[in-house]
Coordinates of C-alpha atoms in Angstrom, one line a residue:
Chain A
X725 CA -4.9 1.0 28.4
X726 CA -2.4 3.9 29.0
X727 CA 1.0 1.6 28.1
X728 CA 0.3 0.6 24.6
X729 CA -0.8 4.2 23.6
X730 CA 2.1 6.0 25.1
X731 CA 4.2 2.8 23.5
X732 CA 2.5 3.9 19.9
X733 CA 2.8 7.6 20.7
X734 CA 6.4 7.9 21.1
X735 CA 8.3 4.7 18.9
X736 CA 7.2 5.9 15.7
X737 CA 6.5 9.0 14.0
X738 CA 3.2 7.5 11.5
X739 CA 1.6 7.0 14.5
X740 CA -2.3 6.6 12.3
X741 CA -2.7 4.6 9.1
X742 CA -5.0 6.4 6.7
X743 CA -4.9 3.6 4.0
X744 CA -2.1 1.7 2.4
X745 CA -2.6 3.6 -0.7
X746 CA -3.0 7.1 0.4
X747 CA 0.2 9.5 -0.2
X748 CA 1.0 10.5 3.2
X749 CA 4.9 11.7 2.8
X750 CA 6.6 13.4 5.5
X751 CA 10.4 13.5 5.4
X752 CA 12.9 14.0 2.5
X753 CA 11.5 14.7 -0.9
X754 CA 12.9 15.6 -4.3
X755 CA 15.7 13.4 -3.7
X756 CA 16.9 12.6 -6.9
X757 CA 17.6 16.4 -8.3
X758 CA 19.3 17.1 -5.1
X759 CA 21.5 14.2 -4.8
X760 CA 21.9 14.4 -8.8
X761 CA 23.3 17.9 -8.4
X762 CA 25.3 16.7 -5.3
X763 CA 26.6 13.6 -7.3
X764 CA 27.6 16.6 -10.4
X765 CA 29.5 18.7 -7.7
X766 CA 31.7 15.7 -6.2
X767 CA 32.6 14.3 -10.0
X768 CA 33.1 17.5 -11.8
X769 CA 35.6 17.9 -14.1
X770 CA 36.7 14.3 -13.6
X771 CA 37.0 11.6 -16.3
X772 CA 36.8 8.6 -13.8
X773 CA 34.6 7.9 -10.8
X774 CA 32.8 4.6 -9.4
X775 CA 29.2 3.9 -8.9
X776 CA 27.4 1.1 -7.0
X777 CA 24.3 -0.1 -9.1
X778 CA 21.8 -1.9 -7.0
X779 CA 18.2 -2.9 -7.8
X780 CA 15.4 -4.9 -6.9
X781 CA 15.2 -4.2 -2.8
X782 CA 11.4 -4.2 -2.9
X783 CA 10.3 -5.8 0.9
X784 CA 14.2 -7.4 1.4
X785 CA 14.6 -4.0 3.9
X786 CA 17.2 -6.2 6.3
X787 CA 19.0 -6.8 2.9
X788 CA 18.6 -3.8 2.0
X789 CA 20.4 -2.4 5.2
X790 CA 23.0 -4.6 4.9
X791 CA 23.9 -3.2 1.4
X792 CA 23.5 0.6 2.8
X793 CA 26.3 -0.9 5.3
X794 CA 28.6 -2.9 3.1
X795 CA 28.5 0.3 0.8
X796 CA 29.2 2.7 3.4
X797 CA 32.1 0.4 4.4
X798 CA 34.1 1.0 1.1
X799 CA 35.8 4.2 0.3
X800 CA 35.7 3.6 -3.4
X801 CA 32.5 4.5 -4.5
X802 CA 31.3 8.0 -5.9
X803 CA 27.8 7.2 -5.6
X804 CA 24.8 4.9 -5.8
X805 CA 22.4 4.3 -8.6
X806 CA 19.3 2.4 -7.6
X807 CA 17.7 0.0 -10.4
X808 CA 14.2 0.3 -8.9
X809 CA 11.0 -1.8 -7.4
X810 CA 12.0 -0.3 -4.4
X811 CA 8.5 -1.3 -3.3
X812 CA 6.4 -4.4 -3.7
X813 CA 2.7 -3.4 -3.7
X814 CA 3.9 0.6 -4.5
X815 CA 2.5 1.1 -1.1
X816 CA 3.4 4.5 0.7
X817 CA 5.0 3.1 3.5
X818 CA 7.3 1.1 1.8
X819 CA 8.7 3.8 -0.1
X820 CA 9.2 6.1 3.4
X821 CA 10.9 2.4 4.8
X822 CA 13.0 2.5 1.8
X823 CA 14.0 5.6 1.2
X824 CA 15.0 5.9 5.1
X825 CA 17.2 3.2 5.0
X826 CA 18.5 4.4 1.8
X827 CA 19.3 7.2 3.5
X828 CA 22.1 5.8 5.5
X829 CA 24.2 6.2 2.5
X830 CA 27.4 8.2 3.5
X831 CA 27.4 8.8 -0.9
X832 CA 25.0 10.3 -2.9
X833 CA 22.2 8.3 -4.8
X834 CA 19.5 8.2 -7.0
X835 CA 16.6 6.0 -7.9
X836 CA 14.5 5.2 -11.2
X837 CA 10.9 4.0 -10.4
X838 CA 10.3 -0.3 -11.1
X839 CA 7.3 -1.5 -12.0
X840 CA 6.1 -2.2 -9.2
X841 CA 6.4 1.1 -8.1
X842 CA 3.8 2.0 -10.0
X843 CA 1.2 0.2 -8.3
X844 CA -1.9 1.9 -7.0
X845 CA -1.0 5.3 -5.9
X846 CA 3.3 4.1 -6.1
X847 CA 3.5 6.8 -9.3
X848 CA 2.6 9.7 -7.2
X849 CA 4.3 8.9 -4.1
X850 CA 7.5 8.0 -6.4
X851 CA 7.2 11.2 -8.2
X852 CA 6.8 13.2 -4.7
X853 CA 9.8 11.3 -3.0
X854 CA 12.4 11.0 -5.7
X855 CA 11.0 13.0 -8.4
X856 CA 10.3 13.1 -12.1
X857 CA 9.9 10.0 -13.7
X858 CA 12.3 10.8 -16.4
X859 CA 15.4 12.7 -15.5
X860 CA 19.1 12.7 -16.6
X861 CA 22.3 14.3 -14.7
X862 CA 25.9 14.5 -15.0
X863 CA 29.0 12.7 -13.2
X864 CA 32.2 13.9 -14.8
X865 CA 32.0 13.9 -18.5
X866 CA 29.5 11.2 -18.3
X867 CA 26.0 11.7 -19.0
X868 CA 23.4 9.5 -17.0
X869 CA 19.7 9.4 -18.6
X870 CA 17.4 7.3 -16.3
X871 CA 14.6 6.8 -17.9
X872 CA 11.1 4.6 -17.0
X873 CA 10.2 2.1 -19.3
X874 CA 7.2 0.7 -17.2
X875 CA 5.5 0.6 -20.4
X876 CA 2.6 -2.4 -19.1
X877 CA 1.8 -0.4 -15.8
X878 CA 1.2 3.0 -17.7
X879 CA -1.7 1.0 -20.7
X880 CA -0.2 3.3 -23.3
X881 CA -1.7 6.7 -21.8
X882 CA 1.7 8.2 -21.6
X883 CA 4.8 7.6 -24.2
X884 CA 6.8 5.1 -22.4
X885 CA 9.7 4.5 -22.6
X886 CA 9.6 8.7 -23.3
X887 CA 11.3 8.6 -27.1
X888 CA 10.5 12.7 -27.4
X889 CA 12.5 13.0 -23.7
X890 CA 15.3 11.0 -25.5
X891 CA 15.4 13.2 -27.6
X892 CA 15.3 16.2 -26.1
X893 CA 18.3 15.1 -24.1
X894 CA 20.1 14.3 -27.2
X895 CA 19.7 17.8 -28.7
X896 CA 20.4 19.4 -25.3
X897 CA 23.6 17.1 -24.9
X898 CA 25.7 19.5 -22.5
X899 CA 29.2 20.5 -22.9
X900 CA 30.9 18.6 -20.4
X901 CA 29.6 15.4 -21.0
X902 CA 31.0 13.7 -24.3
X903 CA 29.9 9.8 -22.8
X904 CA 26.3 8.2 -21.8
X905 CA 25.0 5.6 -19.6
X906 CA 21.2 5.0 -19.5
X907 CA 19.9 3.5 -16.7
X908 CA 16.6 1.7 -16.4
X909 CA 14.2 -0.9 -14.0
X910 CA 13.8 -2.7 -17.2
X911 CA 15.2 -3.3 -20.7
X912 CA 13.4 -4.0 -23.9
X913 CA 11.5 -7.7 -24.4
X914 CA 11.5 -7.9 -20.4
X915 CA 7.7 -8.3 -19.4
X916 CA 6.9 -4.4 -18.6
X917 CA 8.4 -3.3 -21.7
X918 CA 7.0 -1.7 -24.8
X919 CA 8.4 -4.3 -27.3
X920 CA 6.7 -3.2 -30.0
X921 CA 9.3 0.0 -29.4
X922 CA 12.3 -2.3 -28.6
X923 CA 14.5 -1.7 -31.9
X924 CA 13.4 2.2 -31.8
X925 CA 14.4 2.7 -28.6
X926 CA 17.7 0.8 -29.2
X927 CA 18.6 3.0 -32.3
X928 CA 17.3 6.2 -30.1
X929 CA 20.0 5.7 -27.1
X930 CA 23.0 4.7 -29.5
X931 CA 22.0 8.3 -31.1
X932 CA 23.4 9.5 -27.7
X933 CA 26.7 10.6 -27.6
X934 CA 29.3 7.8 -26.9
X935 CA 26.7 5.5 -25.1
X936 CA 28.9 3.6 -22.9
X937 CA 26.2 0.5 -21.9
X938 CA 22.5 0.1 -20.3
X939 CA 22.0 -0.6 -17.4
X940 CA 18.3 -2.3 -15.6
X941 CA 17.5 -4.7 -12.8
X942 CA 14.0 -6.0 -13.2
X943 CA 15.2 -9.8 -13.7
X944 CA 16.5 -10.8 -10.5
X945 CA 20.0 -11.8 -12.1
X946 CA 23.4 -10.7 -13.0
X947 CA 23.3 -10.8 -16.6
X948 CA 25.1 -9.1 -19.8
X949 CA 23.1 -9.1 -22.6
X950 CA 23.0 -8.0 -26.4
X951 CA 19.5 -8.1 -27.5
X952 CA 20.0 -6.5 -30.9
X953 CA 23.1 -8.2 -32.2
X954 CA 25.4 -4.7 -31.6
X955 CA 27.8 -2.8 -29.8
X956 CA 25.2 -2.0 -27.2
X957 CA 25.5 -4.0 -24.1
X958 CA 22.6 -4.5 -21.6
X959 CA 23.7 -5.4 -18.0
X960 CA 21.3 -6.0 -15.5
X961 CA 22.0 -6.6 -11.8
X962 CA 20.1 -9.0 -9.7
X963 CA 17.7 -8.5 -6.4
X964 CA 19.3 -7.8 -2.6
X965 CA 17.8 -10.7 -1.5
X966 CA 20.6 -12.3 -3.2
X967 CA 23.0 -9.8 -1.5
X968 CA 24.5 -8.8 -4.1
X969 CA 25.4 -5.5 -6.2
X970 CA 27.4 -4.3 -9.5
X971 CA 30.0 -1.7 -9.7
X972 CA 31.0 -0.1 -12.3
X973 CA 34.6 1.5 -12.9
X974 CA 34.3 4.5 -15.2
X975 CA 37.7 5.4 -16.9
X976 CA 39.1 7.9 -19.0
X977 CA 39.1 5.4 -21.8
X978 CA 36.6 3.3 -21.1
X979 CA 35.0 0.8 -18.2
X980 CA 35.0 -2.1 -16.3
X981 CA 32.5 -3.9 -13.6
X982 CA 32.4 -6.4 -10.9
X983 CA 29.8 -7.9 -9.1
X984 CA 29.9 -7.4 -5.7
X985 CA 28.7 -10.2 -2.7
X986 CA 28.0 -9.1 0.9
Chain B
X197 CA -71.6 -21.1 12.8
X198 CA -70.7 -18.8 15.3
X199 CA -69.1 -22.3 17.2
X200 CA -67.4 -22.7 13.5
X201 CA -65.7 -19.7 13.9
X202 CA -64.9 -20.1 17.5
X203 CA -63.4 -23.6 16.4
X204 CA -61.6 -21.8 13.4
X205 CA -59.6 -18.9 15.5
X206 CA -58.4 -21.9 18.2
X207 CA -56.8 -23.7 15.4
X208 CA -55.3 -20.6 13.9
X209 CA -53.9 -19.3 17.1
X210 CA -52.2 -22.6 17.5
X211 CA -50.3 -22.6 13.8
X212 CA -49.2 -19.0 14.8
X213 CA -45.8 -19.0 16.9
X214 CA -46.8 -18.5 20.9
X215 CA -43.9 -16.3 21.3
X216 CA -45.2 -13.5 18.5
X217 CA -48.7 -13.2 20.2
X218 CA -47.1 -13.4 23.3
X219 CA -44.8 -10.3 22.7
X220 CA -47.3 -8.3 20.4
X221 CA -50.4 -8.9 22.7
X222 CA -52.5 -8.5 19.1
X223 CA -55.6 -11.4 18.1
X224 CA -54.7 -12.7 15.2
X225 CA -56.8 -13.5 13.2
X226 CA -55.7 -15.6 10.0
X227 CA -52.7 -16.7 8.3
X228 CA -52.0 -13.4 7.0
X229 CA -51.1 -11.6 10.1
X230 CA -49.4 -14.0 11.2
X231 CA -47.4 -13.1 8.4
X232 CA -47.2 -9.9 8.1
X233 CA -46.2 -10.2 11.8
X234 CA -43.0 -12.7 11.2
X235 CA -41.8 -10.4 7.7
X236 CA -41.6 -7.2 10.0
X237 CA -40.2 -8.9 12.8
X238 CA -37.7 -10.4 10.5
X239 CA -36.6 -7.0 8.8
X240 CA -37.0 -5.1 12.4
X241 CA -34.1 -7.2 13.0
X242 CA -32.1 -5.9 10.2
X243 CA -32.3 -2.5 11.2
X244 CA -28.5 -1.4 12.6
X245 CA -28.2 -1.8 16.2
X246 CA -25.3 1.2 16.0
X247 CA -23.5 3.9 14.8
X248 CA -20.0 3.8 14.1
X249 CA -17.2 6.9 14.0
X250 CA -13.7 6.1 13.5
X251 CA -10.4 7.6 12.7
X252 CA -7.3 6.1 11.3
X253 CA -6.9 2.5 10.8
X254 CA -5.9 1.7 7.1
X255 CA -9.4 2.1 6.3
X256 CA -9.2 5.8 5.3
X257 CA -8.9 9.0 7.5
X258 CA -12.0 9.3 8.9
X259 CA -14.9 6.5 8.5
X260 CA -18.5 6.3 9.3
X261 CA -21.1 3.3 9.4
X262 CA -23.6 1.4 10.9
X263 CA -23.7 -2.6 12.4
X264 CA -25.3 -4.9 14.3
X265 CA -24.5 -6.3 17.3
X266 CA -25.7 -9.9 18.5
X267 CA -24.9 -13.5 20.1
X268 CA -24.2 -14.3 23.6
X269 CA -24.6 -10.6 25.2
X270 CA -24.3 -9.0 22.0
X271 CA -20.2 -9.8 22.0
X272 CA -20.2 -10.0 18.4
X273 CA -20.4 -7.2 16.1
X274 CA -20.7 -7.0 12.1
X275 CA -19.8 -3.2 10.5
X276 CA -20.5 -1.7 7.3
X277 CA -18.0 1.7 7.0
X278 CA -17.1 4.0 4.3
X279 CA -13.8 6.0 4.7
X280 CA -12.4 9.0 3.3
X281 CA -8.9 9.2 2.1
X282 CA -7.8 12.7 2.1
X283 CA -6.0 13.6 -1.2
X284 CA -2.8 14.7 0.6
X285 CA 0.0 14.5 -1.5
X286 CA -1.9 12.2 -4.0
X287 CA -4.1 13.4 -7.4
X288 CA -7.2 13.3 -5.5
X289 CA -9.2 12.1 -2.6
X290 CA -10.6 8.7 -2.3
X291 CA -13.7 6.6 -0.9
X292 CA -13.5 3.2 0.5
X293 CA -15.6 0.3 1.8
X294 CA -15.2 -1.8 5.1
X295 CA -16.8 -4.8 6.2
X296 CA -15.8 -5.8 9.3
X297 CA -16.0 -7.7 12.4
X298 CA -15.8 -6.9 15.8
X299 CA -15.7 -9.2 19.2
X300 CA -15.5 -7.9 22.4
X301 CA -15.5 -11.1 25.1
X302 CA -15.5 -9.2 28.0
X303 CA -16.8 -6.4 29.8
X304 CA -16.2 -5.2 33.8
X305 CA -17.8 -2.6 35.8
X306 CA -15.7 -0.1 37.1
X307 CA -16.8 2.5 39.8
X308 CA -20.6 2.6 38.8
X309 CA -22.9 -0.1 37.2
X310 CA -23.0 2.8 34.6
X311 CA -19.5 2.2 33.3
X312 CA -17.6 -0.7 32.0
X313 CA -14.0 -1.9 30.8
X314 CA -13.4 -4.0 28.0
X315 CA -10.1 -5.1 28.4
X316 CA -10.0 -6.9 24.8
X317 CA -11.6 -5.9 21.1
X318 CA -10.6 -8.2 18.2
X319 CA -10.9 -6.9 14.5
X320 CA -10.9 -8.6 11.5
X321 CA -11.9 -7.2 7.8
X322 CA -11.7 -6.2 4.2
X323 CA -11.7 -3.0 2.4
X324 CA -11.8 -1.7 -0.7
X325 CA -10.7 1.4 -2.0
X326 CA -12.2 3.1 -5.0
X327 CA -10.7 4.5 -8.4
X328 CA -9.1 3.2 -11.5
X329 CA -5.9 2.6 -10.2
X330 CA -6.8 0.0 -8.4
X331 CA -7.7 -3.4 -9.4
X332 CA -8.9 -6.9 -8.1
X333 CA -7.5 -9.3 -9.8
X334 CA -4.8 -8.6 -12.7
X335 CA -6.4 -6.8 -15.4
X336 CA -6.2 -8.4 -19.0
X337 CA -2.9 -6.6 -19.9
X338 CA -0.5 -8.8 -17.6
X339 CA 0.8 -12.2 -17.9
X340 CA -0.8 -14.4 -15.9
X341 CA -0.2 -14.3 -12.3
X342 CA 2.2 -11.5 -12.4
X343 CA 0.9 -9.7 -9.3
X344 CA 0.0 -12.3 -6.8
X345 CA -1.8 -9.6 -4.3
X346 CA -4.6 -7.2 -5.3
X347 CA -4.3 -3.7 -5.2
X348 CA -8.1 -2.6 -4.3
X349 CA -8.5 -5.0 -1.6
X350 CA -6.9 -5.2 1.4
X351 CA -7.6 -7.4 4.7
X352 CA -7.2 -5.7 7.8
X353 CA -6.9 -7.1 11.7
X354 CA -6.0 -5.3 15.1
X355 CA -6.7 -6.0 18.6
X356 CA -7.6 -2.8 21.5
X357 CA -9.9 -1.9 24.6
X358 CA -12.2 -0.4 24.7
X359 CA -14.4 2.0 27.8
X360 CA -18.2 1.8 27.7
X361 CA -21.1 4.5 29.1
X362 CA -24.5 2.9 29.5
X363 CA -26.8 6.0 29.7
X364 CA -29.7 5.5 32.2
X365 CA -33.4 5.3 30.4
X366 CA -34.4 9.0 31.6
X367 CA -31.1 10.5 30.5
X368 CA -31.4 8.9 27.0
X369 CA -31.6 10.9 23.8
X370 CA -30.7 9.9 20.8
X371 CA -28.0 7.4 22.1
X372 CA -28.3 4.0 24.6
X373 CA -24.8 4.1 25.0
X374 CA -21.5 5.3 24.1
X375 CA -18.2 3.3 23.6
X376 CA -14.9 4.7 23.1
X377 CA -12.0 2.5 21.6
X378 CA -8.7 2.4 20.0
X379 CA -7.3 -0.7 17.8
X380 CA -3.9 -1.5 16.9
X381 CA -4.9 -2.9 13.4
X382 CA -2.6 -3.5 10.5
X383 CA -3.3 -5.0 7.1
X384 CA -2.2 -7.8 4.8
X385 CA 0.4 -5.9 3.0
X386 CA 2.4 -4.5 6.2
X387 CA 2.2 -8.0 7.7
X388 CA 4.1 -9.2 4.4
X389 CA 6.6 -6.2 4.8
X390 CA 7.0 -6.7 8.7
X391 CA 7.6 -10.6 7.9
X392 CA 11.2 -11.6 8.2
X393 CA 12.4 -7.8 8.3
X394 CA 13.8 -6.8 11.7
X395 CA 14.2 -3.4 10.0
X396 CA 10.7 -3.2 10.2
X397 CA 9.2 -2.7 13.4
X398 CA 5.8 -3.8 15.4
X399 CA 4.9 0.0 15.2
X400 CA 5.6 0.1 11.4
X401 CA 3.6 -2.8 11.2
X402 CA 0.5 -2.2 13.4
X403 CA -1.1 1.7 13.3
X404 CA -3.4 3.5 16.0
X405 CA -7.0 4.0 15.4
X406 CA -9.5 5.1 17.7
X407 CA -13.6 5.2 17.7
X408 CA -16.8 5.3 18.8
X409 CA -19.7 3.4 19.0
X410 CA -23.0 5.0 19.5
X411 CA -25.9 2.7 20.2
X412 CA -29.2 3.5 19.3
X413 CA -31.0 0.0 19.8

């Protein structure tokens, strides 16, 4: 009786369950702002830095770890941006799994909530682990707004995708940024999106000051897409079960990407 | 007439079952008692055997019920719980309900007839948590089949041991006896996460819960 108690007692720090669903966090919270003000410190007053965009890593935790690992094996990248479903059911656990293998990151990253991250109690534990649900930092002169557009898990109670935070980042451009990315877990006419704000949304982002692209994962596949038949390009990046990640070069005059296998 | 009647209460006592006038040691004297006598003896046996106190166990911090033990030496056990989830880091606290089955094969004295050791206790149930951000099925607004789980119910299973104290008749009070137990139980959605992810571990997968069991019947 004593053997598996001590064994439960001592190889793992949740030693009780409460429920599935109930937010239990103990361990790093607030991540994003930190490692957003981390990522601003180790880019400033650059014009060209690289980021690893990964997405999709809900319940694929060994693939997961292998990406921590290939990404930690490169000295190239700046830091990591993370697409989002880091969860499957939006279960409290698998956010603490995730974010401690996430973790293991020698570089800086931060994380935009997927739709299933939403699920049940996901929203709270999300917003207690990472952060706000809507947020936007700086690397270099580039501004990065990462933004949820969950619209079909949030039944219209709240804006989403947030046109008013848009905005509001718009009219609060700062100085040192003269570029923008916006990130995503999805893109407009993907399932969870608002479509009947697809075009509105699209019109508010090129408003941002020289938008570079969008990026989203969501779709489990490497695409490039140009939805509204303009300059605005779409990219998403597939799942890590398919082991596989983009990276995006920024430049002083522009970008490139590659997709990266592992 | 008065051998009428005598004739009448020899045929009655034969339709009624020889076991019930057996154990009541009442006449019975129509069809009516008889009755009467089966309905409460049928709902007597409803009544919970037990009441149940746990803590942990994916089924909410702490969780109270009431069950019935029965079969072969009362191995077999059906619970009714509700749990509290504390509000923690959450919006607010929540309620949930657990059905669930228990089956303890064995038992073994240890030192005293008074105390026993059961070296095995097998769980298997469902709960359900309450509150409006959880659902059964996929509500209306999603394509069809786009969630293949539900988010408000949630099957559980574990496996413990479990330490029993019969109480002797003149030392009874309220209880008959007391069990202590703890499970290691875990649920359909860790099983998923645990599946095929060495990154995931046994103790990620299975949580400690311990209880008690306090019979009255």
């Amino acid at each position: 009786m004593a053997l598996p108690l001590a064994l439960a007692l001592t190889s793992c720090e949740e030693v009780f369950d409460y429920h599935p669903y109930c937010v239990k966090v103990t361990g790093r919270t607030g991540i994003n702002a930190s490692n957003a003000a981390e990522i601003a410190r180790i880019t400033a007053g650059r014009r060209s830095f690289r980021f690893a965009f990964v997405s999709d890593t809900q319940r694929w935790y060994d693939e997961t770890e292998a990406f921590v690992a290939d990404v930690n094996r490169r000295a190239d990248i700046d830091f990591v941006v993370h697409g989002g479903d880091l969860t499957d059911f939006g279960v409290n656990d698998e956010f603490i799994w995730q974010r401690d293998i996430l973790e293991g990151l020698r570089v800086p990253y931060v994380a935009v909530i997927g739709n299933h991250d939403c699920l049940g109690t996901g929203r709270q534990t999300f917003s207690k682990v990472w952060g706000p649900l809507n947020y936007s930092f700086s690397a270099g002169d580039v501004r990065f707004i990462c933004l949820n557009t969950n619209a079909l898990e949030f039944n219209y109670s709240v804006p989403v995708p947030d046109m008013a935070f848009i905005k509001d980042e718009q009219t609060h451009f700062p100085d040192s940024c003269n570029r923008t990315i916006v990130v995503a877990h999805c893109m407009p006419y993907d399932d969870p999106f608002n479509d009947n704000l697809a075009e509105y949304y699209n019109y508010r982002i090129l408003s941002l000051p020289g938008l570079m692209f969008h990026i989203s994962g969501h779709v489990h596949s490497m695409e490039v897409r140009h939805p509204f038949d303009d300059d605005i390009t779409y990219y998403t990046t597939t799942c890590v079960e398919d082991r596989a990640y983009m990276i995006f070069d920024i430049t002083e005059d522009g970008y490139s990407y590659e997709t990266v296998h592992y | 007439m008065r051998q009428y009647i005598t004739k009448l209460l020899a045929v009655l006592l034969l339709l009624v079952p020889a076991k019930l006038s057996a154990q009541n040691d009442t006449v019975i004297f129509n069809h009516y008692d008889a009755r009467v006598a089966r309905y409460q003896q049928r709902y007597a046996a409803m009544i919970p055997k037990y009441v149940k106190l746990q803590f942990a166990g994916s089924i909410g911090m702490f969780s109270a019920g009431l069950g019935w033990d029965y079969g072969k030496n009362r191995r077999w056990e059906t619970d009714v719980l509700i749990g509290f989830v504390p509000r923690l880091e959450s919006n607010r606290a929540k309620l949930t309900f657990t059905a669930r089955e228990c089956f303890v094969p064995w038992d073994f004295p240890i030192g005293s007839s008074w105390v026993s050791f059961s070296p095995l206790r097998a769980t298997a149930g469902i709960n359900a948590i309450i509150g409006h951000e959880f659902w059964t099925s996929n509500p209306e607004r999603y394509p069809e089949g786009y969630y293949f789980f539900s988010t408000k119910f949630h099957f559980i299973a574990g496996f413990g041991q479990q330490l029993n104290l019969n109480i002797s008749y003149d030392r009874r009070r309220p209880w008959k006896s007391v069990s202590v137990y703890y499970n290691l139980t875990t649920n359909d959605k860790y099983v998923l996460s645990g599946f095929s992810n060495k990154e995931v571990g046994f103790f990620d997968v299975f949580h400690l819960d311990i209880g008690m069991k306090l019979q009255i019947l």
